[in-house]
Coordinates of C-alpha atoms and ligand atoms in Angstrom, one line a residue:
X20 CA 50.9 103.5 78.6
X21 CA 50.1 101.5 75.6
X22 CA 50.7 97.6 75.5
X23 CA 53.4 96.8 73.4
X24 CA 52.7 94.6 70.2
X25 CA 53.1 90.9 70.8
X26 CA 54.4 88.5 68.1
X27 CA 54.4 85.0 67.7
X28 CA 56.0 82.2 65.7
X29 CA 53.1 81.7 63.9
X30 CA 52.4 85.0 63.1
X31 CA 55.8 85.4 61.9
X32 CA 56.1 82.5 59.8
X33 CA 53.1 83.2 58.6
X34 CA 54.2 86.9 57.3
X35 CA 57.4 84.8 55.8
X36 CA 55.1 82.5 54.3
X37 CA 52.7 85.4 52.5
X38 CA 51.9 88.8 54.0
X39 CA 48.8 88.6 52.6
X40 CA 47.7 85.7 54.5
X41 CA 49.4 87.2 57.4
X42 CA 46.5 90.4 57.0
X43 CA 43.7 88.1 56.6
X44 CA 44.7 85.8 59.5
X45 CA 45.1 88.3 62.1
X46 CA 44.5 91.9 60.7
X47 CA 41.5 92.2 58.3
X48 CA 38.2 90.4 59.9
X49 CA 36.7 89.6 56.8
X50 CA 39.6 86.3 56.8
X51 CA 37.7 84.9 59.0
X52 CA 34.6 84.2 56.8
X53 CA 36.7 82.3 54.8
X54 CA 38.3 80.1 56.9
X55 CA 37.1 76.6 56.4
X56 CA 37.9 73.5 59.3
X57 CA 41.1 71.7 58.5
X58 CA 41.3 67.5 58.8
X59 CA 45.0 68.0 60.1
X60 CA 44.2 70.2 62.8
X61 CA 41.5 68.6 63.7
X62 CA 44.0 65.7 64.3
X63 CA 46.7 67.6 65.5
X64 CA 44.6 69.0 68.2
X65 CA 43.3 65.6 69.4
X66 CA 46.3 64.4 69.9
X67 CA 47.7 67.0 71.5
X68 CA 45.1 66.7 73.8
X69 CA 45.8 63.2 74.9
X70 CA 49.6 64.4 75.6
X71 CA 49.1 67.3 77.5
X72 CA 46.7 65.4 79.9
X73 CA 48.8 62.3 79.6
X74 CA 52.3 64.4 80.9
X75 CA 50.5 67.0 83.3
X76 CA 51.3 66.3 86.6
X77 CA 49.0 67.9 88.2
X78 CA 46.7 65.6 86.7
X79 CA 46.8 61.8 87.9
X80 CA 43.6 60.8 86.1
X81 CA 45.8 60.2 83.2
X82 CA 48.7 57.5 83.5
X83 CA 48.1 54.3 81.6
X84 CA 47.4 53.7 78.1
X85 CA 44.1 52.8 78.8
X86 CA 43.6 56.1 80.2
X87 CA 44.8 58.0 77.1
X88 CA 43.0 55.8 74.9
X89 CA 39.8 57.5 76.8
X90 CA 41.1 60.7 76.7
X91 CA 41.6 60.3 73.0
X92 CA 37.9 59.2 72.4
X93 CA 36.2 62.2 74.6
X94 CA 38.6 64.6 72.4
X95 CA 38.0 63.4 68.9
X96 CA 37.5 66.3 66.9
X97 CA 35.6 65.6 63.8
X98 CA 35.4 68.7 62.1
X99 CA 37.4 69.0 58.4
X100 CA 37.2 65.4 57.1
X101 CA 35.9 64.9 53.4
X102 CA 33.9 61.9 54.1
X103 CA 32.5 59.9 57.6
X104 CA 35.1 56.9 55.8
X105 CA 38.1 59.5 55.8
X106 CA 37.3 60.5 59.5
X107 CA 37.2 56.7 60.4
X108 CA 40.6 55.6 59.0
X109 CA 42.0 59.1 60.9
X110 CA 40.8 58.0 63.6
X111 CA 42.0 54.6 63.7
X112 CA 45.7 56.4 62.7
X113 CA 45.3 58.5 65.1
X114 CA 44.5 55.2 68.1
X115 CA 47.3 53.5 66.9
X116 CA 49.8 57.0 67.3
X117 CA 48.3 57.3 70.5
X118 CA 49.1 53.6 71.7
X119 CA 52.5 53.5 70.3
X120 CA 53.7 56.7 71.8
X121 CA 52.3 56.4 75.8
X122 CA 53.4 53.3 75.4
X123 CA 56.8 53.9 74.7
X124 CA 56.7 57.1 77.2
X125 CA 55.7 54.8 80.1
X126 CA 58.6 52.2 79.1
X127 CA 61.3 54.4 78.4
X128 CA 60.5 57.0 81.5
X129 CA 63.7 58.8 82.2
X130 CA 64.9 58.4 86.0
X131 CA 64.8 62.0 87.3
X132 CA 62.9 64.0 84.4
X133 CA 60.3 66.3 85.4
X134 CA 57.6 67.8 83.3
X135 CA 57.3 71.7 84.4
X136 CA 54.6 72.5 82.5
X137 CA 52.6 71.6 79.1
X138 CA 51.1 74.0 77.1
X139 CA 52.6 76.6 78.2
X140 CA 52.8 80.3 76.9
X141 CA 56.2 81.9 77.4
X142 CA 56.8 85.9 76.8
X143 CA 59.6 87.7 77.0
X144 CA 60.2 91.6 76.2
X145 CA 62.4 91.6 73.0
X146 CA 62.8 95.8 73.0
X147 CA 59.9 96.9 69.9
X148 CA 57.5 94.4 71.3
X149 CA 56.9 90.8 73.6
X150 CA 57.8 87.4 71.8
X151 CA 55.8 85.4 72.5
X152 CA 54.9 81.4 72.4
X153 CA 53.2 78.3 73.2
X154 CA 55.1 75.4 74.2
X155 CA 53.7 71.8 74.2
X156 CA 55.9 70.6 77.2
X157 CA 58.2 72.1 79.0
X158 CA 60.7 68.8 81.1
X159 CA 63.7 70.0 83.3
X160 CA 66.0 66.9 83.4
X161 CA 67.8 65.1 86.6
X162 CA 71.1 67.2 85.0
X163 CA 69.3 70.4 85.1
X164 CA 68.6 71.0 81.4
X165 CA 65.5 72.4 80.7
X166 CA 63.7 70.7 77.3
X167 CA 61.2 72.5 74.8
X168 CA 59.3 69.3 73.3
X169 CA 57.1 69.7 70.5
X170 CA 54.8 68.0 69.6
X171 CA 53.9 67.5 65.3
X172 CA 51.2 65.2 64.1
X173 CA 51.7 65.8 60.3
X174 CA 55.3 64.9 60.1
X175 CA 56.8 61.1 59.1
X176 CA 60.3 62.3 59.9
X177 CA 62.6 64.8 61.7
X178 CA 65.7 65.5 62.1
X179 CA 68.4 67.4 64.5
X180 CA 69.4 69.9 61.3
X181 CA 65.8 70.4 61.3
X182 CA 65.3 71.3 64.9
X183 CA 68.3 73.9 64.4
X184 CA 66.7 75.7 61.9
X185 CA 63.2 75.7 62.8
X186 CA 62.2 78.9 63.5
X187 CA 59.8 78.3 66.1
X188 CA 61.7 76.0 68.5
X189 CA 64.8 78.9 68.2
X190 CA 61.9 81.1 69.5
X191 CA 60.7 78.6 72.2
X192 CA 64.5 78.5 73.1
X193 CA 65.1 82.3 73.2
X194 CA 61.8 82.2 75.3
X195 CA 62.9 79.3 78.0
X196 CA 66.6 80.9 78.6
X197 CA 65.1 83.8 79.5
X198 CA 62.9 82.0 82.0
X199 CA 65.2 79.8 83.0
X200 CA 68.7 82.0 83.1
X201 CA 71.6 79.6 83.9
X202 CA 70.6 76.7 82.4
X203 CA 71.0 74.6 79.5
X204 CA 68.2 74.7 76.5
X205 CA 67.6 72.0 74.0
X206 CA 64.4 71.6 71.7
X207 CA 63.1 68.6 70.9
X208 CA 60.4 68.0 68.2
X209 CA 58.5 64.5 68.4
X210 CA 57.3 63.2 65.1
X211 CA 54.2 61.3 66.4
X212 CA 52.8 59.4 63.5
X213 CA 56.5 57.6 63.5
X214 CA 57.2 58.1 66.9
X215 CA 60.5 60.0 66.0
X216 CA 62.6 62.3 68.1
X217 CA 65.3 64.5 67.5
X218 CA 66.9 67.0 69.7
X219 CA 69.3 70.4 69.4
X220 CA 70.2 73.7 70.5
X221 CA 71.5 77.0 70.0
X222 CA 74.6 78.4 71.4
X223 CA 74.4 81.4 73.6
X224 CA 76.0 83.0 70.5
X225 CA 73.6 81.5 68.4
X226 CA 70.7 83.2 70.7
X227 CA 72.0 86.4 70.5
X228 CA 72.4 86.3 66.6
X229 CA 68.9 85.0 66.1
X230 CA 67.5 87.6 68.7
X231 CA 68.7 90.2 66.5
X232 CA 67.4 88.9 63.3
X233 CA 63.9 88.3 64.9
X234 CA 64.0 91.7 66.5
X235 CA 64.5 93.0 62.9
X236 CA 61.9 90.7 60.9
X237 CA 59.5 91.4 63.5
X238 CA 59.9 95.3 63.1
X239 CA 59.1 94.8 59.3
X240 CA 56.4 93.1 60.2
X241 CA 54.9 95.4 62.9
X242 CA 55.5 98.6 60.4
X243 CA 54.2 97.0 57.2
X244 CA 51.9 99.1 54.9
X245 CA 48.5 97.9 52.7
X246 CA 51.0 98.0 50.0
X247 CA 53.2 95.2 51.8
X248 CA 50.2 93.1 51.9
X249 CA 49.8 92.8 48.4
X250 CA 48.5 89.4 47.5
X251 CA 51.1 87.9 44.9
X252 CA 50.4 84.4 43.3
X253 CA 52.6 81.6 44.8
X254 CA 52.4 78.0 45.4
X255 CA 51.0 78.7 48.8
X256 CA 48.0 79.8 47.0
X257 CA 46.7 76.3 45.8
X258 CA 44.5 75.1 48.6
X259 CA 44.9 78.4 50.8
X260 CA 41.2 79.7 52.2
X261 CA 42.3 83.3 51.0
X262 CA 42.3 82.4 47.7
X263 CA 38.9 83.9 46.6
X264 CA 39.4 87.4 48.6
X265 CA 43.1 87.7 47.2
X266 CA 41.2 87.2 44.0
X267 CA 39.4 89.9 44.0
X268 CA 42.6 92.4 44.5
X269 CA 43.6 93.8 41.1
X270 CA 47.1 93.5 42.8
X271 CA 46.8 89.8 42.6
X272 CA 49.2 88.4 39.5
Ligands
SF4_13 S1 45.8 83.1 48.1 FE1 48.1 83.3 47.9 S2 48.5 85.5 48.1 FE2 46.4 85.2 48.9 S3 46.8 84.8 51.1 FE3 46.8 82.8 50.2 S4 48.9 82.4 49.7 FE4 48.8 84.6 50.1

């Protein structure tokens, strides 16, 4: 029997954000040739790092600051940066993030919390194909409440509004009470560079309407045609790595 299609958040923001770059990220493979390192993720990607090792568990080699300040050198990633001065003051951000945030994690350790799992990829079977997703951390709390925690390295602020609307935490939460029937949900997103948290749920009402609507985005998405994938200019397109093959499409106004 064939596998059924899988879909992620990113993919589906992505096909929100431009079909096109939706065919040249994960359909055509000439995208790839013209995808170029990115600072940010670079940055993002260290620092996660540091976190997942710092709140695994399983792994007691991490647990001071000192140790995540290690863990932070052997995982600098230095790939994207304009200039060897750019990477430097990056990476002196990225130090100071690092310190302020295990830090505050070891002070403020909730009595009771336990860290399930960290980077951890959920899937559940939503009828035309598998949602699936990637959660940063995954804490079940003295109380029984399960918490999504993400982790964003880009962001200077957040908000609970935020967290209600953002599409991949409602994923992450359709994901988690599926996994973990019963109990309460909540999402969390942490703004590292300011150390910020904010924290909310959907209700099980609110679940069941956003199932539906992902369940019918994500069959657009899975029966798009060539013609859906016509490149269109947008803001998105200043900066984007597709620019040049979009280009090229006489489609492209
Ligand atoms: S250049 Fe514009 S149309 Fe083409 S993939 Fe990027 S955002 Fe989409």
């Amino acid at each position: 029997m064939a596998r059924k299609p899988t879909l992620s958040p990113s993919r589906i923001t992505t096909f929100l954000a431009c079909p096109s770059k939706y065919l040249w990220t994960y359909i055509d493979p000439r995208g790839k040739w013209y995808l170029r390192a990115k600072s940010y993720y670079s940055f993002g990607t260290t620092l996660h790092k540091v976190l997942e090792r710092f709140h695994d568990e399983g792994d007691q080699g991490v647990t001071t600051v000192g140790d995540a300040l290690r863990i932070y050198e052997e995982s600098w990633i230095d790939a994207g940066f304009a200039s060897a001065e750019e990477m430097q003051e990056a990476y002196g951000e990225g130090k100071e993030i690092v310190l302020s945030v295990v830090e505050d994690a070891i002070a403020k350790r909730e009595e009771g919390v336990r860290t399930l799992a960290v980077e951890k990829l959920l899937k559940t079977d939503v009828g035309p194909f598998e949602l699936i997703g990637r959660v940063d951390r995954l804490d079940e709390r003295a109380d029984g409440t399960i918490e999504i925690v993400d982790y964003k390295s880009g962001r200077s602020a957040v908000t609970e509004a935020q967290v209600k609307d953002d599409l991949a935490m409602a994923c992450y939460q359709l994901l988690a009470s599926r996994m973990f029937p019963g109990q309460q949900v909540v999402a969390t997103i942490h703004a590292l560079r300011v150390n910020a948290k904010a924290t909310a749920f959907l209700s099980a009402a609110e679940l069941e309407e956003f199932e539906r609507d992902i369940i019918q985005i994500g069959q657009t998405i899975l029966s798009a045609s060539i013609d859906d994938y016509s490149p269109r200019l947008k803001p998105l397109c200043e900066g984007c790595d597709f620019l040049a093959l979009c280009k090229k499409d006489p489609r492209y106004e």
